[in-house]
XYZ file of C-alpha atoms in Angstrom:
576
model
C 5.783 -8.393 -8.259
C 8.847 -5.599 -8.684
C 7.928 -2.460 -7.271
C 8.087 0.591 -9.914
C 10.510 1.849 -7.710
C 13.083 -0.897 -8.192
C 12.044 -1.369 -11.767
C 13.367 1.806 -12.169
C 16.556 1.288 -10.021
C 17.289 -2.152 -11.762
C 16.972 -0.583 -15.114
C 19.093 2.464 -14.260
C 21.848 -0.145 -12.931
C 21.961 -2.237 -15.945
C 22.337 0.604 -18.540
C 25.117 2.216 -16.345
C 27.210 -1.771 -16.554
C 26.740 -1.664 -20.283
C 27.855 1.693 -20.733
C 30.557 0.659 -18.589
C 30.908 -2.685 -19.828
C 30.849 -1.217 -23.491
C 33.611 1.753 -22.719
C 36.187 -0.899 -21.413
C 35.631 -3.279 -24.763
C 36.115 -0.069 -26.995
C 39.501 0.608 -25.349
C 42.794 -1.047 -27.064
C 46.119 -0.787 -26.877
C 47.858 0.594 -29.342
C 51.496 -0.194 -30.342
C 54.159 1.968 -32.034
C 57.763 1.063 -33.221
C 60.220 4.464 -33.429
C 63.778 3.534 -34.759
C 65.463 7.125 -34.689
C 68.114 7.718 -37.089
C 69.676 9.745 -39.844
C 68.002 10.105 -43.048
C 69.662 11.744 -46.320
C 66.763 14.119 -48.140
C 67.293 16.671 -50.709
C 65.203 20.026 -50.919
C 66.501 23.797 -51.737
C 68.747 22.053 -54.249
C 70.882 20.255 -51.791
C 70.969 17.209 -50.217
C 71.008 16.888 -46.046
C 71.421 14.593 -43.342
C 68.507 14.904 -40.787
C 67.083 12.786 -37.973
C 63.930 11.087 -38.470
C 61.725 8.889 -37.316
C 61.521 5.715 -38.990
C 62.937 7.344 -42.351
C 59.670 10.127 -42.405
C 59.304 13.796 -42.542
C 56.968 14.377 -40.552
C 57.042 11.106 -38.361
C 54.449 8.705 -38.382
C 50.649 9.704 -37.266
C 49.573 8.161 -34.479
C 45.848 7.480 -34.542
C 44.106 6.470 -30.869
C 40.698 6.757 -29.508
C 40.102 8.419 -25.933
C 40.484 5.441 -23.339
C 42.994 3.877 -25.153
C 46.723 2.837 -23.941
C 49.224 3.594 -25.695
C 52.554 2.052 -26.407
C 55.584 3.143 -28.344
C 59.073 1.775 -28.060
C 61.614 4.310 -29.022
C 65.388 2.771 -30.226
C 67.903 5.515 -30.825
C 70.021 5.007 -33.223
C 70.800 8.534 -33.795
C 74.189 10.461 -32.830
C 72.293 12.515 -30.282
C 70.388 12.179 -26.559
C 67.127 12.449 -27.068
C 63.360 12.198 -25.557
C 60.024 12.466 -26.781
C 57.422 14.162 -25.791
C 53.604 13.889 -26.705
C 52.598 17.410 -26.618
C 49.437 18.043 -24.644
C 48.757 14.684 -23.090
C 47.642 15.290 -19.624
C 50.350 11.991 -18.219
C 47.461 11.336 -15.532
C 49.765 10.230 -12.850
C 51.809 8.936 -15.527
C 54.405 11.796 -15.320
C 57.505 9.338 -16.026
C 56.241 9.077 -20.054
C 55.832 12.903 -20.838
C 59.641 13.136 -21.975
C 61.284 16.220 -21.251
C 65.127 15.965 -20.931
C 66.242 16.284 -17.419
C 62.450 17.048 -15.998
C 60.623 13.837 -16.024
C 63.554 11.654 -17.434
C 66.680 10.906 -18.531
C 67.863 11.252 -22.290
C 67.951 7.935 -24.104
C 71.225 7.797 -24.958
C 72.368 6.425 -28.624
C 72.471 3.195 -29.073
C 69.608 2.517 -26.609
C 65.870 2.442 -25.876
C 63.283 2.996 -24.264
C 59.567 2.523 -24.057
C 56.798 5.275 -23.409
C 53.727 3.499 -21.791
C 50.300 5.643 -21.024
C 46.808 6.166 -21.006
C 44.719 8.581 -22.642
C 41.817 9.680 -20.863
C 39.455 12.893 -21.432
C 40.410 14.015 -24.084
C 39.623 14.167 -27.541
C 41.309 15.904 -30.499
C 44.489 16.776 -32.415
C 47.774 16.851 -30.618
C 51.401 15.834 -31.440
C 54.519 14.263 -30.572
C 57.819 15.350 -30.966
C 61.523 15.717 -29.445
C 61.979 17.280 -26.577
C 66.111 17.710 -26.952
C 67.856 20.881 -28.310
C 66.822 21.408 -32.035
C 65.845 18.178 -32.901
C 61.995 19.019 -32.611
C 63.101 20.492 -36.138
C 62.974 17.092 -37.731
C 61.561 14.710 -35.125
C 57.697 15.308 -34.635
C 54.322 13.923 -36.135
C 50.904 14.151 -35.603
C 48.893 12.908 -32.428
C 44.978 12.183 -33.419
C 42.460 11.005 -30.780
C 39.419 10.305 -32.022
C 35.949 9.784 -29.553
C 35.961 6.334 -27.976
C 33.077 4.053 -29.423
C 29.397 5.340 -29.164
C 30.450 8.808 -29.331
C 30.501 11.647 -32.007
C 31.966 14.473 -32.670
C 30.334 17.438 -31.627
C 29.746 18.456 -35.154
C 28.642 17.050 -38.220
C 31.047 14.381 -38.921
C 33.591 14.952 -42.360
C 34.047 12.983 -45.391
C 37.524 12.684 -44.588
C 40.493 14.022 -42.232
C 44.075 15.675 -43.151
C 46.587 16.590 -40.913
C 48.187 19.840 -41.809
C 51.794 20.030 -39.951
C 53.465 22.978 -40.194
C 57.448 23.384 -39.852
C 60.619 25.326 -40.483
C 63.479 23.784 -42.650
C 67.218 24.500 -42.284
C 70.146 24.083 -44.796
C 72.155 22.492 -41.725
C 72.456 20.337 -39.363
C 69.812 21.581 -36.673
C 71.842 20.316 -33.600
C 74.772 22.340 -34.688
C 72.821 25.583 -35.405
C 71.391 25.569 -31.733
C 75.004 24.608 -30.150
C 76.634 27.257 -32.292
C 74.392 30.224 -31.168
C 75.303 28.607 -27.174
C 78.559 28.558 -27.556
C 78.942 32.373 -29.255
C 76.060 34.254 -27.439
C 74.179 34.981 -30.594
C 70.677 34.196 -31.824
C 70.436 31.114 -33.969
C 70.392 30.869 -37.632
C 66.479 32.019 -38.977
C 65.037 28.930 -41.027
C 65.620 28.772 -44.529
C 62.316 27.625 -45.283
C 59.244 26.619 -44.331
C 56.973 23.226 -44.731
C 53.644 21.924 -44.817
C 54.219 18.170 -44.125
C 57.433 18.134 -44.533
C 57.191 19.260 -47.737
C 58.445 22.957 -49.517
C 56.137 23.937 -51.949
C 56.978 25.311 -55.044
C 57.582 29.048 -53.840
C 60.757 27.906 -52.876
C 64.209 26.734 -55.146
C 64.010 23.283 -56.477
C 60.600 22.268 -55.112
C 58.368 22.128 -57.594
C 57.404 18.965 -57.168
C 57.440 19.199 -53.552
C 54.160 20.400 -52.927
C 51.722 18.689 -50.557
C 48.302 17.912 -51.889
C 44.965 16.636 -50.968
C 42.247 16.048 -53.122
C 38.235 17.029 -52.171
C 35.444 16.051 -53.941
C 32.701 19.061 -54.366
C 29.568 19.812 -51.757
C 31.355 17.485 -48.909
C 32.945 19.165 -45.839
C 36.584 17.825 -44.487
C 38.178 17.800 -41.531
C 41.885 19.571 -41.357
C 43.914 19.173 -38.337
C 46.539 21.690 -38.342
C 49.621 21.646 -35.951
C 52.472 24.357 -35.712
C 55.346 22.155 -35.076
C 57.715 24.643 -36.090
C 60.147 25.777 -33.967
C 60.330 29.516 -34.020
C 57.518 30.555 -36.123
C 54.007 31.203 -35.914
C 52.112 31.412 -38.783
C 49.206 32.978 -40.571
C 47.427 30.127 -42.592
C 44.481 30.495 -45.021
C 43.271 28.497 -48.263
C 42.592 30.725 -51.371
C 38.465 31.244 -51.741
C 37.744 29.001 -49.068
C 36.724 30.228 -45.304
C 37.113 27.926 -42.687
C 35.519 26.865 -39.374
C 37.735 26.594 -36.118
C 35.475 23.607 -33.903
C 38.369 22.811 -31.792
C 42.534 23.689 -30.224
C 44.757 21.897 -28.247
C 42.433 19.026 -28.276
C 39.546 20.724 -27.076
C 36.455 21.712 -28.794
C 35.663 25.192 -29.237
C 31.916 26.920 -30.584
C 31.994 26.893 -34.261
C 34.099 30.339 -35.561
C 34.231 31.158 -39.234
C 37.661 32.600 -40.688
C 39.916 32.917 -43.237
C 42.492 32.976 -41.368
C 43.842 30.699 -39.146
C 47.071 31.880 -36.890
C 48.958 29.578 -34.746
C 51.875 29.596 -32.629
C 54.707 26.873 -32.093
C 52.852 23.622 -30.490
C 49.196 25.080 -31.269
C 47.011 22.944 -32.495
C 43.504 23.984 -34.558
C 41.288 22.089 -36.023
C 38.842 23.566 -38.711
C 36.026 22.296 -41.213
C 36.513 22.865 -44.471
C 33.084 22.580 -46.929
C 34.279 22.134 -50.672
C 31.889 24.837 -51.986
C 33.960 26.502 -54.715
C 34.241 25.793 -58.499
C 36.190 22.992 -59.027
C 39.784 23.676 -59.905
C 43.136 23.822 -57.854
C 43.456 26.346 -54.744
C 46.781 26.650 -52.875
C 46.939 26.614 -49.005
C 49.588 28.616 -47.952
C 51.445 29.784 -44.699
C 53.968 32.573 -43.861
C 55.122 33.731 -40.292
C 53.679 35.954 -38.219
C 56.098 38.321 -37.264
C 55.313 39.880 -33.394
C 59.121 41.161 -33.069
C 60.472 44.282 -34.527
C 63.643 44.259 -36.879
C 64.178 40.412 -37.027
C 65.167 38.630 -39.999
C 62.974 35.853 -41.515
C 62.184 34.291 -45.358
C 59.159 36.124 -46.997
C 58.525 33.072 -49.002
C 55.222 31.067 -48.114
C 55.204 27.248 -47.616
C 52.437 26.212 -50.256
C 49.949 22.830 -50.719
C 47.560 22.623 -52.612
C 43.591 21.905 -52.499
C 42.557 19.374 -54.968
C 38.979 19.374 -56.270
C 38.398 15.983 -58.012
C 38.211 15.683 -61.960
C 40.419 19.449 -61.717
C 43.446 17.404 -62.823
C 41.799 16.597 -65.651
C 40.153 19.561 -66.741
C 43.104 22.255 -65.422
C 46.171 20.158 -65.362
C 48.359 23.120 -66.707
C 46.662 26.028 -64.662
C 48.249 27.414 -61.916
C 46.439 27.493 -58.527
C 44.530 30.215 -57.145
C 46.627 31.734 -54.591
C 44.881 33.264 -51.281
C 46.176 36.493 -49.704
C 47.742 36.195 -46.611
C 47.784 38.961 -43.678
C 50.446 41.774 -43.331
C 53.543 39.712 -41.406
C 53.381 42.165 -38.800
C 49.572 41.977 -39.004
C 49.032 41.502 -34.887
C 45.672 43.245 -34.767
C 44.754 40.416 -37.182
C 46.309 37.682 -34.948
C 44.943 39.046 -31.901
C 41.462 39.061 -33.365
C 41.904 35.510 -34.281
C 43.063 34.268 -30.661
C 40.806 36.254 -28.996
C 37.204 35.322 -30.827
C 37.575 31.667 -29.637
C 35.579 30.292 -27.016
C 35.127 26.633 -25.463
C 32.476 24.469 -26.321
C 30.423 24.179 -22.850
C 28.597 21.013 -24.406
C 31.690 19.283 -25.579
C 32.403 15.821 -23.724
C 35.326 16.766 -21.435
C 34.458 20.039 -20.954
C 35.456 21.459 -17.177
C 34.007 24.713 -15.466
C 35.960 27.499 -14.701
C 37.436 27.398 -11.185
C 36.197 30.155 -9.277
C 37.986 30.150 -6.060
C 41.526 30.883 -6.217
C 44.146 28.864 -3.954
C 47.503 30.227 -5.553
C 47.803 33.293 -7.525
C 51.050 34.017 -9.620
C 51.668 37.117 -11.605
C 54.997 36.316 -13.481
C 56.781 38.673 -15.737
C 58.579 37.002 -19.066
C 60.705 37.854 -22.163
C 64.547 38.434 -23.411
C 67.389 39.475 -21.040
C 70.967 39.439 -20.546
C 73.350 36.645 -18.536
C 77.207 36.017 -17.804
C 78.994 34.289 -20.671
C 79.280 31.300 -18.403
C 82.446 29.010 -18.197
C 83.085 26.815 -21.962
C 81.317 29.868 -24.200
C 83.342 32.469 -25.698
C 79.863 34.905 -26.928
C 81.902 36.378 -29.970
C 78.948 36.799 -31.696
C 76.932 38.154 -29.014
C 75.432 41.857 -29.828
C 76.015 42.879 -25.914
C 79.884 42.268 -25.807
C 81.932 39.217 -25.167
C 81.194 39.211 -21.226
C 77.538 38.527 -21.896
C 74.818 36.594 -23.859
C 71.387 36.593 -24.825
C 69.240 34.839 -21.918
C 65.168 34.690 -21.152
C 63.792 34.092 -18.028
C 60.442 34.158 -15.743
C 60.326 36.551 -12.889
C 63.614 37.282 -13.436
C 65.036 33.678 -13.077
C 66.256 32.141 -16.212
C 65.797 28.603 -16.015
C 68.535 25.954 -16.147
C 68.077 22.222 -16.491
C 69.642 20.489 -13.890
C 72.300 17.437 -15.712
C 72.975 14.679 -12.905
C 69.385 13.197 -12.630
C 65.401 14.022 -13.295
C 63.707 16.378 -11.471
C 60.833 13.770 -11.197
C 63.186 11.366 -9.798
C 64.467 13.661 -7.706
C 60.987 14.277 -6.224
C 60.026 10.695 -6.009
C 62.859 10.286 -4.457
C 62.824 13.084 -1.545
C 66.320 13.989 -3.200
C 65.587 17.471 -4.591
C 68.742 18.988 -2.909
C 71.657 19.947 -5.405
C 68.692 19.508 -8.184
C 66.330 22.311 -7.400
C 64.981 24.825 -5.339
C 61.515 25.097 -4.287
C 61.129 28.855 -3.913
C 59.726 30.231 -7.362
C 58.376 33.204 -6.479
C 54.485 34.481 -7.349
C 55.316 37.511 -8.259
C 58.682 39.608 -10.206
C 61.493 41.028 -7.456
C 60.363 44.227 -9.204
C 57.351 46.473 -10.247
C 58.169 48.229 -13.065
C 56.449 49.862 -16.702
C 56.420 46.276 -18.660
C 55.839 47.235 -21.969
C 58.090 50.125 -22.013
C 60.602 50.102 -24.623
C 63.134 52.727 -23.183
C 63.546 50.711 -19.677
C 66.987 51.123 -18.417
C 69.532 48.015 -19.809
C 70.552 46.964 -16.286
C 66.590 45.769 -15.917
C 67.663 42.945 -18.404
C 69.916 40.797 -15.965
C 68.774 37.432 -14.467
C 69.706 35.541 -12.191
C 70.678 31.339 -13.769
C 68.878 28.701 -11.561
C 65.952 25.628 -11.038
C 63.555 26.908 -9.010
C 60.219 25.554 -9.025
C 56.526 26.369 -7.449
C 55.059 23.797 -5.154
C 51.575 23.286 -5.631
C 48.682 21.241 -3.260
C 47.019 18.533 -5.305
C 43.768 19.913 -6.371
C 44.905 23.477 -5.550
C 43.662 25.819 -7.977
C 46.142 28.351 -9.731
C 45.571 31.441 -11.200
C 48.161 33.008 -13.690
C 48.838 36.816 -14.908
C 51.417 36.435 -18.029
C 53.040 39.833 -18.223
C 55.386 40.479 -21.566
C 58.313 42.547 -21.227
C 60.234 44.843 -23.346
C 63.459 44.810 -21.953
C 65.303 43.291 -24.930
C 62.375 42.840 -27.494
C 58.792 43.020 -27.549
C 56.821 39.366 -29.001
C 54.228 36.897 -28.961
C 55.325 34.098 -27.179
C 53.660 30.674 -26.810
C 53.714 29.462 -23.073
C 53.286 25.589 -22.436
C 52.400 23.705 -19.508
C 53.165 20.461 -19.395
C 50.422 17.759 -17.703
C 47.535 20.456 -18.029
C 44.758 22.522 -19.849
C 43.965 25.325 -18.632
C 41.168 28.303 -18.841
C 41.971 31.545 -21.044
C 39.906 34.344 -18.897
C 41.143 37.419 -21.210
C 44.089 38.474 -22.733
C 45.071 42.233 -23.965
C 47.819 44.710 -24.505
C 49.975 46.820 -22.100
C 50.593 46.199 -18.494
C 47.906 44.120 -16.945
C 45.413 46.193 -14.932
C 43.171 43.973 -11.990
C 41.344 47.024 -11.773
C 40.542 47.367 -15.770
C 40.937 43.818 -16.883
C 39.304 41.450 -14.061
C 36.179 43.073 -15.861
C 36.613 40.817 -19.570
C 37.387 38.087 -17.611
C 35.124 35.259 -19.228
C 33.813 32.642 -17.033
C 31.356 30.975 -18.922
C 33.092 29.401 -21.797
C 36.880 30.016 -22.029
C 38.761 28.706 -24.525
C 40.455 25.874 -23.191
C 44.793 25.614 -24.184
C 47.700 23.737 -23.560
C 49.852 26.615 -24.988
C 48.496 30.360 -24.657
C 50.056 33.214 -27.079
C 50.710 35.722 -24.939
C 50.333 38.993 -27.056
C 53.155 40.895 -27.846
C 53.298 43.475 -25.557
C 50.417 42.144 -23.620
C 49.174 39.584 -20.969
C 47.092 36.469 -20.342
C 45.496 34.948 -17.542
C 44.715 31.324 -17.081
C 43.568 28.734 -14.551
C 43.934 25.542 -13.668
C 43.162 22.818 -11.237
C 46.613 20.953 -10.121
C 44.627 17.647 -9.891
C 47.603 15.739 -11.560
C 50.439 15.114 -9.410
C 54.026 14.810 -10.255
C 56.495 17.389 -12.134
C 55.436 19.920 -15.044
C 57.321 22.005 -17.101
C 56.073 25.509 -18.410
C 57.978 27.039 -20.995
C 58.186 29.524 -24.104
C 57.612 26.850 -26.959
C 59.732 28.897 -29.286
C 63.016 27.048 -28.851
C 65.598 30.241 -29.282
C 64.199 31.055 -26.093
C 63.385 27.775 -24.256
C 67.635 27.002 -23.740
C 68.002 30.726 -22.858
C 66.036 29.498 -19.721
C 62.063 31.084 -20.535
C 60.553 28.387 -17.977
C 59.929 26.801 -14.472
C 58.427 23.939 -12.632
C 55.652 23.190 -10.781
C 55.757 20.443 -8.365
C 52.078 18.995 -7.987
C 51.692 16.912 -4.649
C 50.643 13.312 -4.440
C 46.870 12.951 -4.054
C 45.055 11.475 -0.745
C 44.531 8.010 -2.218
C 46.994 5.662 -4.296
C 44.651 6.733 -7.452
C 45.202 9.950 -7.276
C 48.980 9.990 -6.861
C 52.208 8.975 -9.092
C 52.975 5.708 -10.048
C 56.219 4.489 -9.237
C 59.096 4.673 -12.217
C 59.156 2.140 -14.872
C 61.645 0.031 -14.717
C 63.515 0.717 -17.738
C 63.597 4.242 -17.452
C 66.584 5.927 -18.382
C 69.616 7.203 -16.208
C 71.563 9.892 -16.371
């Protein structure tokens, strides 16, 4: 006769191999083609030459489930170098397929290929892909959706259908020459001429009327939209006339259910909210116009419209004109702030992960706008500080460059960082000074050009203080790191105070981020655990800023087993 004891032990055993059993038959692999090339559109009355993504604006979605692999071969057939990058996929020790140029590979050149091979595990949610070269992210970018493996739900009642909601910017030019004209001069780029909700205008703008991205709803049933920022310099306030909305989730990770009606995101943001069809039926536009953190900027007032769809509305109000919802002040921060600040992670949620508590590396580093050298090949004829100087960016007072020759993950799988980079970022700013002071002496605003990075200990855990500066300019700026979540404790305005502000720090249920708005003016902290080992970029995900040099590295050791440490390269990957 079996014992109760090993009844129970037998039965215990058997559920866990089914479970286990049952989670490797629900994973797949999914397979992608990407044939990059230029496409010929025609919006704000003119037509355009673009790169795409197999002839798309936005690229294709990619749907996965959490567990799955997946595949996509890239072929190049555009002018340009170019990578991809899947925006917010942690890479676990796969650090050769996160894409960005010159930091975990090589361009693939035109002409050629490449294939980006990975898994995705922990996570579920919206994310995005996109390129990861100069100003091509303008054009080259789609939506990332990972939906719970088999046997799981979603942490909230599940919708009767799912949009995503891409937001973008939208230039009368060729993107790659914008960027390489404001290098070359010293000047800030060309502002957008418009803006885009799936690629598409909306008919606030010339010659788009029927250019206006819809989705339909039936009455009394709740939807799922998935909204991504994948512009390049804007964030935006987004709201949907009469209708509130519930945030359950950012960056692919699942927050407590907020109500709003008004959603604000920054470049690379994700934000996922429920939507419950509760109004009278007729048309209501969604709508989105920038936030604007910076003083005296220029930017286009007009909003990038779609429009909400009740079902049988055609019908009945076919000639009406949608309700239109009113959108926050541009320079509306206390609004944004408010917004950013009121989320909080969803302890219960699947992947969630407690807040690290004791501290192995502690960085406070200093960001925002400063001056450089010309540099040898640019003239800076258009730059605002004289023809001896240029606009630059930098963290702690370096201002990152990308080294050209090789990859810095090569280089570091390779024990052949010398001539690449330098491992001697430093955890703190060469000086102490009033941050957020707007009359700080010019000469503050130098930095110093190089590729330093910050080693880290795999498993370390890493604390960061995000301090804004207003040397040039005071703004919101979205930081991203590469390979990682991490834990927003607080965030506020003025010069961070340990004193004052270790006080709000919340430990119980952070929001969890890939990329954190710092507030204009303000600071951040975040944690992380460096449990994934190989190179990751951090950098301003505005792209005016990221080629001024607004980043660094961190190098993340090689874990104690073979499982915990980076694969070798594939061997197709790309050379320099």
């Amino acid at each position: 006769m079996i014992s109760m004891e090993r009844l129970v032990f037998f039965l215990v055993c058997a559920t866990t191999a089914c479970a286990l059993l049952s989670s490797t038959a629900s994973a797949k692999v999914v397979e992608h083609t990407f044939h990059v090339g230029n496409l010929t559109v025609t919006k704000m009355c003119q037509k355009q030459v673009i790169t795409a993504v197999n002839g798309s604006l936005p690229g294709p979605t990619i749907r996965v489930n959490e567990g799955d692999t997946l595949i996509v071969h890239v072929l190049n057939k555009s002018p340009y170098n170019l990578t991809l990058h899947w925006h917010g996929i942690f890479q676990l020790f796969s650090g050769w397929a996160d894409g960005p140029a010159y930091v975990t590979q090589c361009p693939i050149l035109p002409g050629n290929s490449y294939t980006y091979n990975f898994n995705i595990t922990g996570q579920e949610g919206t994310l995005w892909w996109h390129a990861h070269t100069s100003y091509l992210r303008a054009t080259v970018y789609g939506a990332l959706i990972i939906r719970p493996r088999a046997g799981r739900k979603y942490p909230f009642t599940k919708p009767a259908k799912e949009f995503p909601i891409m937001l973008g910017e939208w230039w009368n030019a060729n993107v790659y020459d914008v960027e390489e004209e404001a290098l070359n001069f010293g000047g800030a780029p060309n502002i957008s001429d418009a803006y885009t909700i799936n690629g598409r205008l909306g008919d606030q703008f010339p010659c788009s009327a029927n250019q206006t991205h819809k989705i339909e709803v039936e009455k009394g049933k709740t939807y799922l939209l998935r909204i991504v920022n994948a512009a390049l310099n804007n964030q935006f306030f987004f709201s949907i006339a009469n209708h509130n909305m519930t945030v359950v989730a950012i960056d692919a990770s699942y927050t407590n259910p907020y109500v709003t009606d008004v959603v604000v995101t920054g470049p690379g943001q994700t934000t996922d909210v429920l939507l419950k069809a509760n109004q009278p039926i007729g048309d209501y536009y969604m709508a989105a116009h920038p936030y604007i953190s910076a003083a005296g900027i220029q930017f286009v007032t007009n909003a990038t419209v779609g429009i909400v769809q009740y079902k049988t509305s055609r019908s009945r109000n076919s000639s009406s004109t949608p309700v239109m919802p009113t959108l926050p002040a541009f320079n509306d921060t206390p609004t944004a702030h408010k917004f950013f600040s009121n989320l909080t992670g969803l302890t219960t949620a699947p992947f969630w992960v407690p807040v690290p508590r004791k501290i192995d590396e502690k960085m406070f580093i200093t960001f925002g706008l400063g001056v450089s050298p010309c540099g040898a090949n640019r003239n800076c004829s258009n730059s605002p500080f004289g023809t001896n100087l240029r606009f630059s960016a930098s963290m702690n007072n370096h201002s990152f460059e990308l080294p050209s020759k090789t990859s810095m993950l090569e280089a570091h799988f390779n024990n052949a960082s010398a001539g690449v980079y330098t491992e001697d970022f430093p955890n703190n700013p060469p000086l102490v000074f009033d941050y957020t002071n707007s009359n700080l002496s010019f000469g503050l605003a130098f930095t110093e050009k190089s590729t330093k990075v910050k080693r880290l200990k795999f498993n370390s855990t890493v604390e960061m203080i995000f301090q804004n500066t207003a040397l040039i300019g005071i703004e919101n700026h979205p930081i991203h790191l590469h390979g990682y979540n991490f834990h927003v404790l607080a965030q506020g305005f003025g010069n961070y105070n340990a004193t004052v502000d270790e006080k709000k720090f919340n430990f119980n249920n952070p929001q969890e981020r890939n990329t954190i708005g710092v507030p204009a003016g303000g600071w951040a902290v975040v944690r992380f655990r460096a449990n994934n080992a190989g190179v990751w970029f951090m950098h301003c995900h505005l792209d005016v800023h990221m080629p001024w040099g607004l980043g660094m590295a961190f190098v993340v050791e090689n874990g104690p087993t073979a499982a915990t440490s980076l694969r070798p390269p594939p061997s197709d990957l790309p050379k320099c």
